[in-house]
């Protein structure tokens, strides 16, 4: 994992202490992924962790991803961009940007560049020719699938 992309993952186990468990000599600990980061927590961080490292290995300086207007993934990627000083882009399913949408407001405040596309274009988000055209348009971008789900996300979630 590249040093630039770390979040403290220690101290996430919360011990549950009660008499019943003590009497049975049972230790119960709950892993608290919600404590990883206030904005990039749980599976969102786990999915991004190895993708950001791979992005760095490829010498990409920007992150481009996909999502709807209320996407938690867009929110997490925007927060990661701000946290790690990355240029971020989101291809947002349209037909237009709702400038009163709190997710999009947050993303913009984090510096994410929002690119609205109509639903027909958005459906192409997994098409190789469309992705090649996006890569040509954003040559410094690491393209992360919608939801951040790919082989590197699986590595982070296992």
Short mmCIF file of N, CA and C in Angstrom, two decimals:
data_model
loop_
_atom_site.label_atom_id
_atom_site.label_comp_id
_atom_site.label_asym_id
_atom_site.label_seq_id
_atom_site.Cartn_x
_atom_site.Cartn_y
_atom_site.Cartn_z
N UNK A 1 0.86 -1.19 0.00
CA UNK A 1 0.00 0.00 0.00
C UNK A 1 0.89 1.23 0.00
N UNK A 2 0.63 2.15 -0.88
CA UNK A 2 1.40 3.37 -0.95
C UNK A 2 1.17 4.21 0.30
N UNK A 3 2.23 4.78 0.83
CA UNK A 3 2.15 5.53 2.08
C UNK A 3 1.19 6.72 2.01
N UNK A 4 1.00 7.29 0.83
CA UNK A 4 0.10 8.44 0.73
C UNK A 4 -1.34 8.10 1.04
N UNK A 5 -1.71 6.85 0.88
CA UNK A 5 -3.11 6.45 0.98
C UNK A 5 -3.34 5.54 2.18
N UNK A 6 -3.15 6.08 3.37
CA UNK A 6 -3.38 5.27 4.56
C UNK A 6 -4.36 5.97 5.49
N UNK A 7 -5.14 5.16 6.13
CA UNK A 7 -6.04 5.59 7.20
C UNK A 7 -5.77 4.65 8.35
N UNK A 8 -5.74 5.16 9.55
CA UNK A 8 -5.47 4.34 10.72
C UNK A 8 -6.55 3.26 10.87
N UNK A 9 -6.14 2.01 10.71
CA UNK A 9 -7.08 0.90 10.81
C UNK A 9 -6.94 0.16 12.14
N UNK A 10 -6.17 0.73 13.05
CA UNK A 10 -6.00 0.13 14.38
C UNK A 10 -7.13 0.59 15.30
N UNK A 11 -7.27 -0.11 16.39
CA UNK A 11 -8.25 0.25 17.42
C UNK A 11 -9.69 0.26 16.92
N UNK A 12 -10.00 -0.63 16.00
CA UNK A 12 -11.36 -0.71 15.48
C UNK A 12 -12.21 -1.75 16.18
N UNK A 13 -11.60 -2.50 17.10
CA UNK A 13 -12.34 -3.54 17.81
C UNK A 13 -12.88 -2.96 19.11
N UNK A 14 -14.19 -2.99 19.26
CA UNK A 14 -14.82 -2.51 20.48
C UNK A 14 -15.23 -3.73 21.31
N UNK A 15 -14.68 -3.80 22.51
CA UNK A 15 -14.97 -4.92 23.40
C UNK A 15 -16.36 -4.74 24.01
N UNK A 16 -17.17 -5.79 23.96
CA UNK A 16 -18.49 -5.78 24.57
C UNK A 16 -18.34 -6.46 25.93
N UNK A 17 -18.63 -5.72 26.97
CA UNK A 17 -18.39 -6.19 28.33
C UNK A 17 -19.73 -6.28 29.07
N UNK A 18 -20.13 -7.51 29.41
CA UNK A 18 -21.32 -7.66 30.27
C UNK A 18 -21.18 -8.93 31.10
N UNK A 19 -21.97 -9.04 32.13
CA UNK A 19 -21.87 -10.15 33.09
C UNK A 19 -22.12 -11.51 32.45
N UNK A 20 -23.10 -11.60 31.58
CA UNK A 20 -23.41 -12.87 30.93
C UNK A 20 -22.18 -13.41 30.20
N UNK A 21 -21.54 -12.55 29.39
CA UNK A 21 -20.36 -12.97 28.66
C UNK A 21 -19.21 -13.33 29.60
N UNK A 22 -19.04 -12.54 30.65
CA UNK A 22 -17.98 -12.83 31.63
C UNK A 22 -18.19 -14.20 32.28
N UNK A 23 -19.42 -14.46 32.67
CA UNK A 23 -19.73 -15.74 33.32
C UNK A 23 -19.48 -16.93 32.39
N UNK A 24 -19.68 -16.73 31.12
CA UNK A 24 -19.46 -17.79 30.14
C UNK A 24 -18.01 -17.80 29.63
N UNK A 25 -17.21 -16.85 30.13
CA UNK A 25 -15.81 -16.70 29.70
C UNK A 25 -15.71 -16.53 28.19
N UNK A 26 -16.57 -15.65 27.68
CA UNK A 26 -16.62 -15.37 26.25
C UNK A 26 -16.14 -13.94 26.02
N UNK A 27 -15.22 -13.81 25.07
CA UNK A 27 -14.80 -12.48 24.63
C UNK A 27 -15.62 -12.13 23.39
N UNK A 28 -16.22 -10.97 23.38
CA UNK A 28 -16.97 -10.51 22.22
C UNK A 28 -16.42 -9.15 21.82
N UNK A 29 -15.89 -9.10 20.62
CA UNK A 29 -15.40 -7.84 20.06
C UNK A 29 -16.12 -7.55 18.77
N UNK A 30 -16.45 -6.29 18.57
CA UNK A 30 -17.14 -5.87 17.36
C UNK A 30 -16.20 -4.99 16.56
N UNK A 31 -15.97 -5.37 15.32
CA UNK A 31 -15.12 -4.58 14.45
C UNK A 31 -15.91 -3.36 13.99
N UNK A 32 -15.39 -2.17 14.26
CA UNK A 32 -16.09 -0.91 13.99
C UNK A 32 -15.49 -0.20 12.77
N UNK A 33 -15.84 -0.67 11.57
CA UNK A 33 -15.34 -0.02 10.36
C UNK A 33 -15.89 1.40 10.20
N UNK A 34 -16.96 1.71 10.91
CA UNK A 34 -17.49 3.07 10.85
C UNK A 34 -16.52 4.06 11.49
N UNK A 35 -15.51 3.57 12.20
CA UNK A 35 -14.53 4.44 12.85
C UNK A 35 -13.27 4.65 12.01
N UNK A 36 -13.20 4.05 10.83
CA UNK A 36 -12.03 4.20 9.98
C UNK A 36 -11.75 5.66 9.65
N UNK A 37 -12.78 6.37 9.24
CA UNK A 37 -12.66 7.76 8.79
C UNK A 37 -14.06 8.34 8.84
N UNK A 38 -14.21 9.61 9.18
CA UNK A 38 -15.56 10.16 9.27
C UNK A 38 -16.32 10.22 7.94
N UNK A 39 -15.60 10.22 6.81
CA UNK A 39 -16.26 10.33 5.51
C UNK A 39 -15.99 9.16 4.57
N UNK A 40 -14.92 8.42 4.83
CA UNK A 40 -14.55 7.29 3.97
C UNK A 40 -14.45 6.08 4.86
N UNK A 41 -15.56 5.54 5.25
CA UNK A 41 -15.53 4.45 6.23
C UNK A 41 -16.03 3.14 5.63
N UNK A 42 -15.84 2.10 6.42
CA UNK A 42 -16.40 0.79 6.07
C UNK A 42 -15.98 0.30 4.72
N UNK A 43 -16.94 -0.27 4.00
CA UNK A 43 -16.61 -0.88 2.72
C UNK A 43 -16.17 0.15 1.69
N UNK A 44 -16.55 1.41 1.85
CA UNK A 44 -16.11 2.44 0.89
C UNK A 44 -14.59 2.59 0.97
N UNK A 45 -14.04 2.63 2.19
CA UNK A 45 -12.59 2.70 2.33
C UNK A 45 -11.95 1.40 1.85
N UNK A 46 -12.54 0.29 2.22
CA UNK A 46 -11.97 -1.00 1.84
C UNK A 46 -11.90 -1.14 0.31
N UNK A 47 -12.92 -0.66 -0.39
CA UNK A 47 -12.92 -0.71 -1.86
C UNK A 47 -11.91 0.25 -2.47
N UNK A 48 -11.73 1.40 -1.86
CA UNK A 48 -10.82 2.41 -2.41
C UNK A 48 -9.35 2.12 -2.12
N UNK A 49 -9.08 1.53 -1.00
CA UNK A 49 -7.71 1.35 -0.50
C UNK A 49 -6.74 0.82 -1.57
N UNK A 50 -7.01 -0.34 -2.12
CA UNK A 50 -6.10 -0.93 -3.09
C UNK A 50 -6.25 -0.32 -4.48
N UNK A 51 -7.40 0.26 -4.77
CA UNK A 51 -7.55 0.98 -6.02
C UNK A 51 -6.66 2.22 -6.04
N UNK A 52 -6.60 2.93 -4.92
CA UNK A 52 -5.73 4.11 -4.86
C UNK A 52 -4.26 3.71 -4.98
N UNK A 53 -3.89 2.60 -4.36
CA UNK A 53 -2.51 2.12 -4.47
C UNK A 53 -2.19 1.73 -5.91
N UNK A 54 -3.14 1.04 -6.57
CA UNK A 54 -2.93 0.66 -7.97
C UNK A 54 -2.87 1.89 -8.86
N UNK A 55 -3.70 2.87 -8.58
CA UNK A 55 -3.68 4.12 -9.32
C UNK A 55 -2.28 4.74 -9.27
N UNK A 56 -1.69 4.75 -8.08
CA UNK A 56 -0.36 5.32 -7.90
C UNK A 56 0.69 4.50 -8.66
N UNK A 57 0.56 3.18 -8.62
CA UNK A 57 1.49 2.31 -9.37
C UNK A 57 1.46 2.61 -10.86
N UNK A 58 0.29 2.98 -11.36
CA UNK A 58 0.13 3.31 -12.79
C UNK A 58 0.53 4.75 -13.10
N UNK A 59 0.99 5.47 -12.08
CA UNK A 59 1.37 6.89 -12.22
C UNK A 59 0.21 7.77 -12.68
N UNK A 60 -0.98 7.40 -12.28
CA UNK A 60 -2.15 8.24 -12.57
C UNK A 60 -2.30 9.25 -11.45
N UNK A 61 -2.68 10.46 -11.79
CA UNK A 61 -2.79 11.53 -10.79
C UNK A 61 -4.23 11.97 -10.55
N UNK A 62 -5.15 11.39 -11.29
CA UNK A 62 -6.56 11.75 -11.17
C UNK A 62 -7.39 10.47 -11.02
N UNK A 63 -8.53 10.63 -10.37
CA UNK A 63 -9.46 9.52 -10.19
C UNK A 63 -10.77 9.88 -10.87
N UNK A 64 -11.27 8.99 -11.72
CA UNK A 64 -12.54 9.20 -12.41
C UNK A 64 -13.43 8.01 -12.11
N UNK A 65 -14.67 8.31 -11.71
CA UNK A 65 -15.60 7.23 -11.40
C UNK A 65 -17.01 7.60 -11.84
N UNK A 66 -17.95 6.74 -11.52
CA UNK A 66 -19.32 6.88 -12.00
C UNK A 66 -20.30 6.75 -10.84
N UNK A 67 -21.45 7.42 -10.97
CA UNK A 67 -22.48 7.25 -9.97
C UNK A 67 -23.69 8.12 -10.23
N UNK A 68 -24.74 7.81 -9.50
CA UNK A 68 -25.94 8.62 -9.53
C UNK A 68 -25.80 9.82 -8.61
N UNK A 69 -26.79 10.67 -8.64
CA UNK A 69 -26.72 11.92 -7.88
C UNK A 69 -26.66 11.72 -6.37
N UNK A 70 -27.11 10.59 -5.87
CA UNK A 70 -27.11 10.34 -4.43
C UNK A 70 -26.11 9.24 -4.05
N UNK A 71 -25.12 9.04 -4.87
CA UNK A 71 -24.18 7.93 -4.71
C UNK A 71 -23.25 8.10 -3.51
N UNK A 72 -23.26 7.10 -2.62
CA UNK A 72 -22.31 7.08 -1.51
C UNK A 72 -20.89 6.90 -2.04
N UNK A 73 -20.75 6.22 -3.15
CA UNK A 73 -19.44 6.02 -3.77
C UNK A 73 -18.87 7.36 -4.24
N UNK A 74 -19.69 8.18 -4.89
CA UNK A 74 -19.24 9.51 -5.31
C UNK A 74 -18.81 10.31 -4.08
N UNK A 75 -19.61 10.26 -3.04
CA UNK A 75 -19.30 10.96 -1.79
C UNK A 75 -17.94 10.52 -1.24
N UNK A 76 -17.71 9.21 -1.18
CA UNK A 76 -16.45 8.68 -0.64
C UNK A 76 -15.26 9.04 -1.52
N UNK A 77 -15.43 8.96 -2.83
CA UNK A 77 -14.33 9.30 -3.75
C UNK A 77 -13.99 10.79 -3.65
N UNK A 78 -15.00 11.63 -3.51
CA UNK A 78 -14.75 13.06 -3.35
C UNK A 78 -13.98 13.33 -2.06
N UNK A 79 -14.39 12.67 -0.99
CA UNK A 79 -13.70 12.82 0.30
C UNK A 79 -12.27 12.31 0.21
N UNK A 80 -12.06 11.19 -0.48
CA UNK A 80 -10.71 10.66 -0.65
C UNK A 80 -9.85 11.62 -1.47
N UNK A 81 -10.45 12.23 -2.47
CA UNK A 81 -9.72 13.22 -3.26
C UNK A 81 -9.23 14.37 -2.41
N UNK A 82 -10.11 14.85 -1.56
CA UNK A 82 -9.73 15.95 -0.67
C UNK A 82 -8.69 15.49 0.35
N UNK A 83 -8.91 14.32 0.94
CA UNK A 83 -8.00 13.77 1.96
C UNK A 83 -6.59 13.56 1.42
N UNK A 84 -6.50 13.04 0.19
CA UNK A 84 -5.21 12.66 -0.37
C UNK A 84 -4.73 13.60 -1.47
N UNK A 85 -5.39 14.74 -1.60
CA UNK A 85 -4.99 15.78 -2.56
C UNK A 85 -4.95 15.24 -4.00
N UNK A 86 -6.06 14.63 -4.41
CA UNK A 86 -6.19 14.08 -5.75
C UNK A 86 -7.21 14.87 -6.54
N UNK A 87 -7.00 14.98 -7.83
CA UNK A 87 -8.01 15.51 -8.73
C UNK A 87 -9.03 14.40 -8.93
N UNK A 88 -10.29 14.70 -8.74
CA UNK A 88 -11.34 13.69 -8.90
C UNK A 88 -12.40 14.15 -9.88
N UNK A 89 -12.93 13.19 -10.60
CA UNK A 89 -14.00 13.42 -11.58
C UNK A 89 -15.10 12.39 -11.33
N UNK A 90 -16.33 12.80 -11.54
CA UNK A 90 -17.45 11.87 -11.47
C UNK A 90 -18.31 12.04 -12.72
N UNK A 91 -18.56 10.92 -13.36
CA UNK A 91 -19.54 10.88 -14.45
C UNK A 91 -20.86 10.60 -13.75
N UNK A 92 -21.73 11.61 -13.74
CA UNK A 92 -22.97 11.54 -12.97
C UNK A 92 -24.15 11.32 -13.91
N UNK A 93 -24.95 10.32 -13.57
CA UNK A 93 -26.15 10.01 -14.34
C UNK A 93 -27.11 11.19 -14.23
N UNK A 94 -27.55 11.71 -15.37
CA UNK A 94 -28.36 12.92 -15.46
C UNK A 94 -29.85 12.69 -15.44
N UNK A 95 -30.59 13.59 -16.02
CA UNK A 95 -30.24 14.41 -17.18
C UNK A 95 -29.55 15.74 -16.85
N UNK A 96 -29.59 16.19 -15.61
CA UNK A 96 -28.93 17.44 -15.26
C UNK A 96 -28.46 17.35 -13.81
N UNK A 97 -27.57 18.25 -13.42
CA UNK A 97 -27.09 18.28 -12.05
C UNK A 97 -28.07 19.05 -11.18
N UNK A 98 -28.49 18.45 -10.10
CA UNK A 98 -29.34 19.11 -9.12
C UNK A 98 -28.40 19.81 -8.14
N UNK A 99 -28.30 21.11 -8.25
CA UNK A 99 -27.36 21.87 -7.44
C UNK A 99 -27.81 22.00 -5.98
N UNK A 100 -28.98 21.46 -5.64
CA UNK A 100 -29.44 21.41 -4.25
C UNK A 100 -29.21 20.05 -3.61
N UNK A 101 -28.67 19.12 -4.36
CA UNK A 101 -28.41 17.77 -3.89
C UNK A 101 -27.20 17.79 -2.96
N UNK A 102 -27.38 17.33 -1.72
CA UNK A 102 -26.30 17.41 -0.72
C UNK A 102 -25.07 16.57 -1.09
N UNK A 103 -25.28 15.45 -1.74
CA UNK A 103 -24.14 14.63 -2.17
C UNK A 103 -23.30 15.38 -3.19
N UNK A 104 -23.97 15.99 -4.16
CA UNK A 104 -23.24 16.73 -5.20
C UNK A 104 -22.62 18.01 -4.66
N UNK A 105 -23.31 18.66 -3.73
CA UNK A 105 -22.74 19.85 -3.09
C UNK A 105 -21.46 19.47 -2.37
N UNK A 106 -21.52 18.37 -1.60
CA UNK A 106 -20.34 17.90 -0.88
C UNK A 106 -19.21 17.58 -1.86
N UNK A 107 -19.52 16.85 -2.93
CA UNK A 107 -18.50 16.47 -3.90
C UNK A 107 -17.82 17.71 -4.49
N UNK A 108 -18.61 18.69 -4.85
CA UNK A 108 -18.05 19.93 -5.40
C UNK A 108 -17.19 20.65 -4.35
N UNK A 109 -17.64 20.67 -3.10
CA UNK A 109 -16.86 21.30 -2.04
C UNK A 109 -15.52 20.62 -1.84
N UNK A 110 -15.47 19.33 -2.12
CA UNK A 110 -14.21 18.59 -2.02
C UNK A 110 -13.33 18.79 -3.26
N UNK A 111 -13.85 19.49 -4.25
CA UNK A 111 -13.09 19.76 -5.46
C UNK A 111 -13.35 18.80 -6.60
N UNK A 112 -14.30 17.89 -6.41
CA UNK A 112 -14.61 16.93 -7.47
C UNK A 112 -15.24 17.66 -8.65
N UNK A 113 -14.80 17.30 -9.85
CA UNK A 113 -15.38 17.85 -11.07
C UNK A 113 -16.49 16.90 -11.52
N UNK A 114 -17.69 17.45 -11.65
CA UNK A 114 -18.87 16.66 -11.98
C UNK A 114 -19.18 16.81 -13.46
N UNK A 115 -19.37 15.68 -14.12
CA UNK A 115 -19.67 15.65 -15.55
C UNK A 115 -20.99 14.91 -15.73
N UNK A 116 -22.05 15.64 -15.97
CA UNK A 116 -23.36 15.02 -16.10
C UNK A 116 -23.52 14.44 -17.50
N UNK A 117 -24.09 13.25 -17.56
CA UNK A 117 -24.39 12.62 -18.84
C UNK A 117 -25.83 12.11 -18.79
N UNK A 118 -26.43 11.98 -19.95
CA UNK A 118 -27.80 11.45 -19.98
C UNK A 118 -27.77 9.95 -19.69
N UNK A 119 -28.93 9.41 -19.45
CA UNK A 119 -29.03 7.99 -19.05
C UNK A 119 -28.53 7.05 -20.15
N UNK A 120 -28.74 7.43 -21.40
CA UNK A 120 -28.27 6.59 -22.51
C UNK A 120 -26.75 6.50 -22.51
N UNK A 121 -26.08 7.64 -22.34
CA UNK A 121 -24.62 7.61 -22.28
C UNK A 121 -24.14 6.88 -21.03
N UNK A 122 -24.83 7.09 -19.92
CA UNK A 122 -24.42 6.46 -18.67
C UNK A 122 -24.44 4.94 -18.77
N UNK A 123 -25.37 4.41 -19.54
CA UNK A 123 -25.46 2.95 -19.72
C UNK A 123 -24.19 2.37 -20.36
N UNK A 124 -23.39 3.23 -20.97
CA UNK A 124 -22.17 2.77 -21.64
C UNK A 124 -20.98 2.67 -20.68
N UNK A 125 -21.19 2.91 -19.40
CA UNK A 125 -20.10 3.03 -18.43
C UNK A 125 -19.21 1.79 -18.34
N UNK A 126 -19.66 0.65 -18.84
CA UNK A 126 -18.83 -0.56 -18.84
C UNK A 126 -18.37 -0.96 -20.24
N UNK A 127 -18.71 -0.17 -21.22
CA UNK A 127 -18.36 -0.44 -22.61
C UNK A 127 -16.90 -0.07 -22.87
N UNK A 128 -16.15 -0.98 -23.46
CA UNK A 128 -14.72 -0.76 -23.68
C UNK A 128 -14.44 0.46 -24.55
N UNK A 129 -15.21 0.66 -25.60
CA UNK A 129 -14.99 1.82 -26.48
C UNK A 129 -15.27 3.12 -25.74
N UNK A 130 -16.32 3.14 -24.94
CA UNK A 130 -16.65 4.34 -24.15
C UNK A 130 -15.55 4.62 -23.13
N UNK A 131 -15.08 3.58 -22.46
CA UNK A 131 -14.01 3.76 -21.48
C UNK A 131 -12.72 4.21 -22.14
N UNK A 132 -12.44 3.73 -23.33
CA UNK A 132 -11.26 4.19 -24.07
C UNK A 132 -11.37 5.65 -24.44
N UNK A 133 -12.57 6.07 -24.83
CA UNK A 133 -12.79 7.49 -25.15
C UNK A 133 -12.62 8.36 -23.91
N UNK A 134 -13.12 7.89 -22.76
CA UNK A 134 -12.93 8.63 -21.51
C UNK A 134 -11.45 8.70 -21.14
N UNK A 135 -10.73 7.59 -21.33
CA UNK A 135 -9.31 7.59 -21.01
C UNK A 135 -8.55 8.58 -21.88
N UNK A 136 -8.95 8.69 -23.15
CA UNK A 136 -8.32 9.67 -24.05
C UNK A 136 -8.66 11.10 -23.60
N UNK A 137 -9.87 11.30 -23.15
CA UNK A 137 -10.30 12.63 -22.68
C UNK A 137 -9.64 13.00 -21.35
N UNK A 138 -9.41 12.00 -20.49
CA UNK A 138 -8.80 12.20 -19.18
C UNK A 138 -7.56 11.29 -19.08
N UNK A 139 -6.48 11.64 -19.78
CA UNK A 139 -5.33 10.73 -19.87
C UNK A 139 -4.63 10.45 -18.54
N UNK A 140 -4.75 11.33 -17.58
CA UNK A 140 -4.10 11.14 -16.28
C UNK A 140 -5.00 10.45 -15.26
N UNK A 141 -6.18 10.03 -15.71
CA UNK A 141 -7.17 9.48 -14.78
C UNK A 141 -7.09 7.96 -14.68
N UNK A 142 -7.24 7.51 -13.46
CA UNK A 142 -7.48 6.11 -13.17
C UNK A 142 -8.99 5.95 -13.16
N UNK A 143 -9.51 5.11 -14.02
CA UNK A 143 -10.96 4.96 -14.14
C UNK A 143 -11.41 3.82 -13.22
N UNK A 144 -12.26 4.20 -12.28
CA UNK A 144 -12.78 3.28 -11.28
C UNK A 144 -14.25 3.01 -11.59
N UNK A 145 -14.64 1.74 -11.69
CA UNK A 145 -16.04 1.43 -12.02
C UNK A 145 -17.03 1.99 -11.00
N UNK A 146 -18.28 2.06 -11.42
CA UNK A 146 -19.37 2.49 -10.54
C UNK A 146 -19.35 1.66 -9.26
N UNK A 147 -19.47 2.32 -8.14
CA UNK A 147 -19.47 1.62 -6.86
C UNK A 147 -18.09 1.20 -6.39
N UNK A 148 -17.08 1.43 -7.23
CA UNK A 148 -15.71 1.07 -6.86
C UNK A 148 -15.44 -0.42 -6.89
N UNK A 149 -16.29 -1.18 -7.56
CA UNK A 149 -16.19 -2.63 -7.51
C UNK A 149 -15.35 -3.16 -8.67
N UNK A 150 -14.22 -3.75 -8.30
CA UNK A 150 -13.34 -4.42 -9.25
C UNK A 150 -12.42 -5.35 -8.46
N UNK A 151 -11.40 -5.91 -9.11
CA UNK A 151 -10.52 -6.87 -8.43
C UNK A 151 -9.79 -6.25 -7.25
N UNK A 152 -9.46 -4.96 -7.31
CA UNK A 152 -8.75 -4.30 -6.22
C UNK A 152 -9.69 -4.03 -5.04
N UNK A 153 -10.93 -3.78 -5.33
CA UNK A 153 -11.93 -3.63 -4.26
C UNK A 153 -12.11 -4.94 -3.52
N UNK A 154 -12.13 -6.03 -4.26
CA UNK A 154 -12.27 -7.34 -3.63
C UNK A 154 -11.11 -7.62 -2.69
N UNK A 155 -9.91 -7.21 -3.09
CA UNK A 155 -8.74 -7.39 -2.23
C UNK A 155 -8.93 -6.64 -0.91
N UNK A 156 -9.48 -5.44 -0.98
CA UNK A 156 -9.68 -4.65 0.22
C UNK A 156 -10.79 -5.17 1.12
N UNK A 157 -11.73 -5.87 0.55
CA UNK A 157 -12.88 -6.33 1.32
C UNK A 157 -12.74 -7.75 1.86
N UNK A 158 -11.67 -8.45 1.45
CA UNK A 158 -11.59 -9.86 1.88
C UNK A 158 -11.19 -10.03 3.32
#
